[in-house]
CSV table of C-alpha atoms in Angstrom, one decimal:
chain,number,residue,atom,x,y,z
A,1,MET,CA,0.1,0.0,-0.1
A,2,GLU,CA,2.8,2.6,1.1
A,3,ALA,CA,4.7,1.5,-2.3
A,4,ILE,CA,1.6,2.3,-4.4
A,5,ALA,CA,1.0,5.6,-2.4
A,6,SER,CA,4.5,6.5,-3.0
A,7,GLU,CA,4.0,5.8,-6.9
A,8,ALA,CA,1.1,7.9,-7.1
A,9,ASP,CA,2.8,11.0,-4.9
A,10,LEU,CA,5.3,11.1,-8.0
A,11,GLY,CA,2.6,11.4,-10.5
A,12,THR,CA,4.8,10.8,-13.5
A,13,SER,CA,3.8,7.1,-14.5
A,14,SER,CA,0.8,5.2,-15.3
A,15,ALA,CA,-0.6,2.7,-13.0
A,16,ARG,CA,0.5,-0.4,-15.6
A,17,GLU,CA,4.2,1.3,-15.3
A,18,ALA,CA,4.0,1.2,-11.5
A,19,ALA,CA,2.5,-2.5,-11.4
A,20,ARG,CA,5.4,-3.7,-13.6
A,21,ARG,CA,7.7,-1.8,-11.1
A,22,LEU,CA,6.3,-3.2,-8.2
A,23,GLY,CA,5.5,-6.7,-9.4
A,24,LEU,CA,2.1,-6.5,-9.0
A,25,PRO,CA,-1.0,-7.3,-11.4
A,26,PRO,CA,-2.1,-4.3,-12.8
A,27,SER,CA,-5.9,-4.9,-11.7
A,28,SER,CA,-4.6,-4.8,-7.9
A,29,VAL,CA,-2.8,-1.6,-8.5
A,30,HIS,CA,-6.0,0.1,-10.3
A,31,ASN,CA,-8.1,-1.3,-7.3
A,32,ILE,CA,-6.0,0.2,-4.7
A,33,LEU,CA,-5.6,3.6,-6.4
A,34,ARG,CA,-9.2,4.0,-6.8
A,35,ARG,CA,-10.9,2.4,-4.0
A,36,ILE,CA,-8.6,2.9,-1.4
A,37,LEU,CA,-6.6,5.9,-2.2
A,38,GLN,CA,-9.6,7.3,-4.1
A,39,LEU,CA,-7.1,8.5,-7.1
A,40,TYR,CA,-7.9,8.9,-10.6
A,41,PRO,CA,-5.8,9.0,-13.7
A,42,TYR,CA,-5.1,12.6,-15.2
A,43,LYS,CA,-3.0,13.9,-18.1
A,44,LEU,CA,-0.9,16.8,-18.1
A,45,GLN,CA,-2.0,19.6,-20.4
A,46,SER,CA,0.1,22.5,-21.5
A,47,CYS,CA,-1.5,25.9,-21.6
A,48,HIS,CA,-0.5,29.5,-22.7
A,49,GLU,CA,0.5,31.6,-19.9
A,50,LEU,CA,-2.4,34.0,-18.6
A,51,LEU,CA,-1.6,36.9,-16.5
A,52,SER,CA,-4.2,38.5,-14.0
A,53,ALA,CA,-4.8,41.4,-16.6
A,54,ASP,CA,-5.4,38.8,-19.4
A,55,THR,CA,-8.0,37.2,-17.3
A,56,ALA,CA,-9.7,40.2,-16.6
A,57,GLN,CA,-9.8,41.3,-20.3
A,58,ARG,CA,-11.0,37.8,-21.1
A,59,GLU,CA,-13.7,37.9,-18.3
A,60,ALA,CA,-15.0,41.4,-19.8
A,61,PHE,CA,-14.9,40.3,-23.2
A,62,ALA,CA,-17.3,37.4,-22.3
A,63,LYS,CA,-19.7,39.5,-20.5
A,64,TRP,CA,-19.6,41.7,-23.6
A,65,ALA,CA,-20.4,39.0,-26.0
A,66,PHE,CA,-23.4,37.8,-24.0
A,67,SER,CA,-24.8,41.0,-23.6
A,68,LYS,CA,-24.3,41.7,-27.5
A,69,MET,CA,-26.2,38.0,-28.2
A,70,GLU,CA,-29.1,39.2,-25.9
A,71,GLN,CA,-29.4,42.2,-27.9
A,72,ASP,CA,-29.2,40.7,-31.2
A,73,PRO,CA,-31.4,37.8,-32.2
A,74,HIS,CA,-29.3,37.0,-35.2
A,75,LEU,CA,-26.9,34.9,-33.5
A,76,GLY,CA,-25.3,33.3,-36.8
A,77,SER,CA,-24.6,36.8,-38.0
A,78,PHE,CA,-22.6,37.9,-35.2
A,79,PHE,CA,-20.3,35.0,-35.5
A,80,PHE,CA,-19.7,35.7,-39.0
A,81,GLU,CA,-21.9,32.6,-40.1
A,82,THR,CA,-23.1,33.4,-43.4
A,83,GLN,CA,-23.8,31.8,-46.8
A,84,CYS,CA,-20.8,33.5,-48.5
A,85,GLN,CA,-18.5,31.6,-50.7
A,86,VAL,CA,-15.3,33.4,-50.1
A,87,ASN,CA,-12.4,31.2,-51.7
A,88,GLY,CA,-9.0,32.1,-52.4
A,89,TRP,CA,-5.2,31.6,-51.8
A,90,ILE,CA,-2.8,34.1,-50.5
A,91,THR,CA,0.8,32.9,-51.4
A,92,GLU,CA,2.7,35.8,-49.8
A,93,THR,CA,2.7,37.4,-46.5
A,94,VAL,CA,-0.6,39.0,-45.5
A,95,ASN,CA,0.5,42.8,-44.9
A,96,ALA,CA,-1.9,45.6,-44.3
A,97,GLN,CA,-2.2,46.3,-48.0
A,98,ARG,CA,-2.9,42.8,-48.7
A,99,TYR,CA,-5.3,42.3,-45.9
A,100,LEU,CA,-7.1,45.6,-46.9
A,101,THR,CA,-7.5,44.1,-50.7
A,102,LEU,CA,-9.1,41.1,-49.4
A,103,LEU,CA,-11.4,43.1,-47.3
A,104,ARG,CA,-12.5,45.6,-50.0
A,105,GLU,CA,-12.5,43.1,-53.0
A,106,THR,CA,-13.7,40.0,-51.3
A,107,VAL,CA,-15.1,39.8,-48.0
A,108,VAL,CA,-17.3,43.1,-48.1
A,109,PRO,CA,-18.5,42.6,-51.6
A,110,CYS,CA,-19.6,38.9,-50.7
A,111,LEU,CA,-21.3,40.1,-47.4
A,112,ILE,CA,-23.3,42.9,-49.4
A,113,GLN,CA,-24.4,40.0,-52.2
A,114,GLN,CA,-25.9,38.3,-49.3
A,115,ASP,CA,-27.4,41.3,-47.8
A,116,GLN,CA,-25.5,40.6,-44.4
A,117,ILE,CA,-23.4,43.9,-44.2
A,118,SER,CA,-25.7,45.5,-41.8
A,119,ASN,CA,-26.1,42.5,-39.6
A,120,VAL,CA,-22.4,41.1,-39.2
A,121,THR,CA,-20.1,42.0,-36.4
A,122,LEU,CA,-16.4,41.7,-37.5
A,123,MET,CA,-14.4,39.8,-35.2
A,124,GLN,CA,-10.4,39.7,-35.6
A,125,GLU,CA,-7.4,39.1,-33.3
A,126,GLY,CA,-5.7,42.2,-34.1
A,127,ALA,CA,-2.5,41.2,-35.8
A,128,THR,CA,-0.3,44.0,-36.9
A,129,SER,CA,-1.9,43.7,-40.5
A,130,HIS,CA,-5.5,44.1,-38.7
A,131,ILE,CA,-4.8,47.2,-37.0
A,132,ALA,CA,-3.2,49.4,-39.5
A,133,ASN,CA,-4.4,52.7,-39.9
A,134,PRO,CA,-5.9,52.3,-43.7
A,135,VAL,CA,-7.5,48.9,-42.5
A,136,LYS,CA,-9.1,50.2,-39.2
A,137,ALA,CA,-10.2,53.3,-41.1
A,138,PHE,CA,-11.9,51.2,-43.9
A,139,LEU,CA,-13.5,48.8,-41.3
A,140,ILE,CA,-15.0,51.7,-39.2
A,141,GLN,CA,-16.5,53.1,-42.3
A,142,THR,CA,-18.0,49.8,-43.4
A,143,PHE,CA,-19.0,48.3,-40.1
A,144,GLY,CA,-19.0,51.0,-37.6
A,145,GLU,CA,-17.2,51.0,-34.5
A,146,ASP,CA,-19.8,49.2,-32.5
A,147,ARG,CA,-19.6,46.3,-34.8
A,148,ILE,CA,-15.9,45.6,-34.8
A,149,VAL,CA,-14.0,43.4,-32.1
A,150,SER,CA,-10.4,43.9,-32.5
A,151,ARG,CA,-7.3,45.1,-30.9
A,152,ARG,CA,-7.1,48.9,-30.7
A,153,CYS,CA,-10.9,49.0,-31.2
A,154,ARG,CA,-13.7,50.2,-29.0
A,155,TYR,CA,-14.3,46.7,-28.2
A,156,PRO,CA,-11.0,44.9,-28.0
A,157,TRP,CA,-10.3,41.1,-28.7
A,158,PRO,CA,-8.8,39.7,-25.3
A,159,PRO,CA,-5.0,38.9,-25.9
A,160,GLN,CA,-3.6,35.6,-25.1
A,161,SER,CA,-6.6,33.9,-26.2
A,162,PRO,CA,-6.0,31.3,-28.8
A,163,ASP,CA,-8.5,29.0,-27.1
A,164,LEU,CA,-11.3,31.5,-28.2
A,165,THR,CA,-10.0,31.3,-31.6
A,166,GLN,CA,-11.5,28.2,-33.7
A,167,ALA,CA,-8.8,28.5,-36.3
A,168,ASP,CA,-6.3,28.0,-33.4
A,169,PHE,CA,-8.3,25.9,-31.3
A,170,TRP,CA,-9.9,23.4,-34.0
A,171,LEU,CA,-8.7,24.1,-37.4
A,172,TRP,CA,-5.2,23.9,-37.3
A,173,GLY,CA,-5.2,20.7,-35.5
A,174,TYR,CA,-7.8,19.2,-37.7
A,175,LEU,CA,-6.2,20.0,-40.7
A,176,LYS,CA,-2.7,18.7,-39.7
A,177,SER,CA,-4.4,15.5,-38.6
A,178,ARG,CA,-5.5,15.1,-42.1
A,179,VAL,CA,-3.0,16.4,-44.2
A,180,TYR,CA,0.0,14.3,-43.1
A,181,LEU,CA,-2.3,11.1,-43.7
A,182,SER,CA,-1.2,11.3,-47.5
A,183,GLY,CA,2.6,11.6,-46.2
A,184,PRO,CA,3.6,14.7,-48.5
A,185,SER,CA,7.2,14.5,-49.2
A,186,SER,CA,7.5,17.9,-50.8
A,187,LEU,CA,6.1,21.6,-50.3
A,188,SER,CA,4.1,21.4,-53.6
A,189,GLU,CA,2.5,18.0,-52.3
A,190,LEU,CA,1.9,19.6,-49.0
A,191,LYS,CA,0.1,22.6,-50.5
A,192,ASP,CA,-2.1,20.4,-52.3
A,193,ALA,CA,-3.1,18.3,-49.5
A,194,ILE,CA,-3.9,21.6,-47.5
A,195,ARG,CA,-5.9,22.8,-50.3
A,196,ARG,CA,-7.6,19.3,-50.6
A,197,GLU,CA,-8.6,19.0,-47.0
A,198,VAL,CA,-9.8,22.7,-46.5
A,199,SER,CA,-12.1,22.3,-49.9
A,200,SER,CA,-13.4,18.9,-48.0
A,201,ILE,CA,-14.3,20.5,-45.0
A,202,HIS,CA,-18.1,19.9,-44.6
A,203,PRO,CA,-20.3,23.0,-43.7
A,204,ASP,CA,-21.9,21.2,-40.7
A,205,MET,CA,-18.2,21.0,-39.1
A,206,LEU,CA,-18.1,24.8,-39.8
A,207,HIS,CA,-21.5,25.2,-37.8
A,208,SER,CA,-20.1,23.2,-35.0
A,209,ALA,CA,-17.0,25.2,-35.1
A,210,VAL,CA,-19.1,28.5,-34.7
A,211,ALA,CA,-21.1,26.9,-31.7
A,212,GLY,CA,-18.0,25.9,-30.2
A,213,PHE,CA,-17.1,29.6,-29.9
A,214,VAL,CA,-20.4,30.0,-27.9
A,215,THR,CA,-19.5,27.3,-25.6
A,216,CYS,CA,-15.9,28.8,-25.1
A,217,ILE,CA,-17.5,32.0,-24.0
A,218,GLU,CA,-20.1,30.2,-21.7
A,219,CYS,CA,-16.9,28.7,-19.9
A,220,LEU,CA,-15.0,32.0,-19.3
A,221,LEU,CA,-17.3,33.4,-16.9
A,222,PRO,CA,-17.4,30.6,-14.3
A,223,CYS,CA,-13.6,30.3,-15.0
A,224,GLY,CA,-13.0,34.1,-14.3
A,225,GLY,CA,-11.3,34.6,-17.7
A,226,GLY,CA,-9.0,31.6,-17.0
A,227,HIS,CA,-8.1,28.7,-19.1
A,228,VAL,CA,-10.9,26.5,-20.6
A,229,GLU,CA,-9.2,24.0,-22.5
A,230,HIS,CA,-9.4,21.5,-19.7
A,231,ILE,CA,-13.4,22.0,-19.9
A,232,LEU,CA,-13.5,22.1,-23.6
A,233,VAL,CA,-11.4,18.9,-24.5
């Protein structure tokens, strides 16, 4: 019993490994851990660093988002869930000018075509290209300050929040798990695989990703703006 408790205190190995070292049946070790010591398995998870200022901004953002959703019955529009078919590939670094061109020539015309331009609240993380003066001026002119969520805007996107961004939290991991199944051996094959997998994403998956954002926001308030990955995964 003491030997098993000592193994548990280390917290660095599995019950099966502990059983092998102690020369005991794995089932016996499991029974002692669960029924007597009342211990359960866990997996360490690395999370991004959050400072007190970060959690405060994340909590404030969650409160604002819920207030926005209560005011606006068009929940889908708030989360940029439109029927627009925006396709295209940018093979160069996305600087401010290229981002402005993308907004002006592709995104905004698409929203106008779908009669969504007055309903959508644009959300962006606030990368350097997002907050350049010409880009910011165009966004304010197009959407108004009350319908922009971004760094250096009236409603800032909370810093240190990749867990709130579906591209970071879901899309990149999903694509990586799919793209490398074909074993691309060159850069061109890798690009082809990425294009193929992106094009094959079913709309239902995108709808689920949008719903996942709402779930993230719901988890932020009871966590006081803290980490939510352990709740979502």
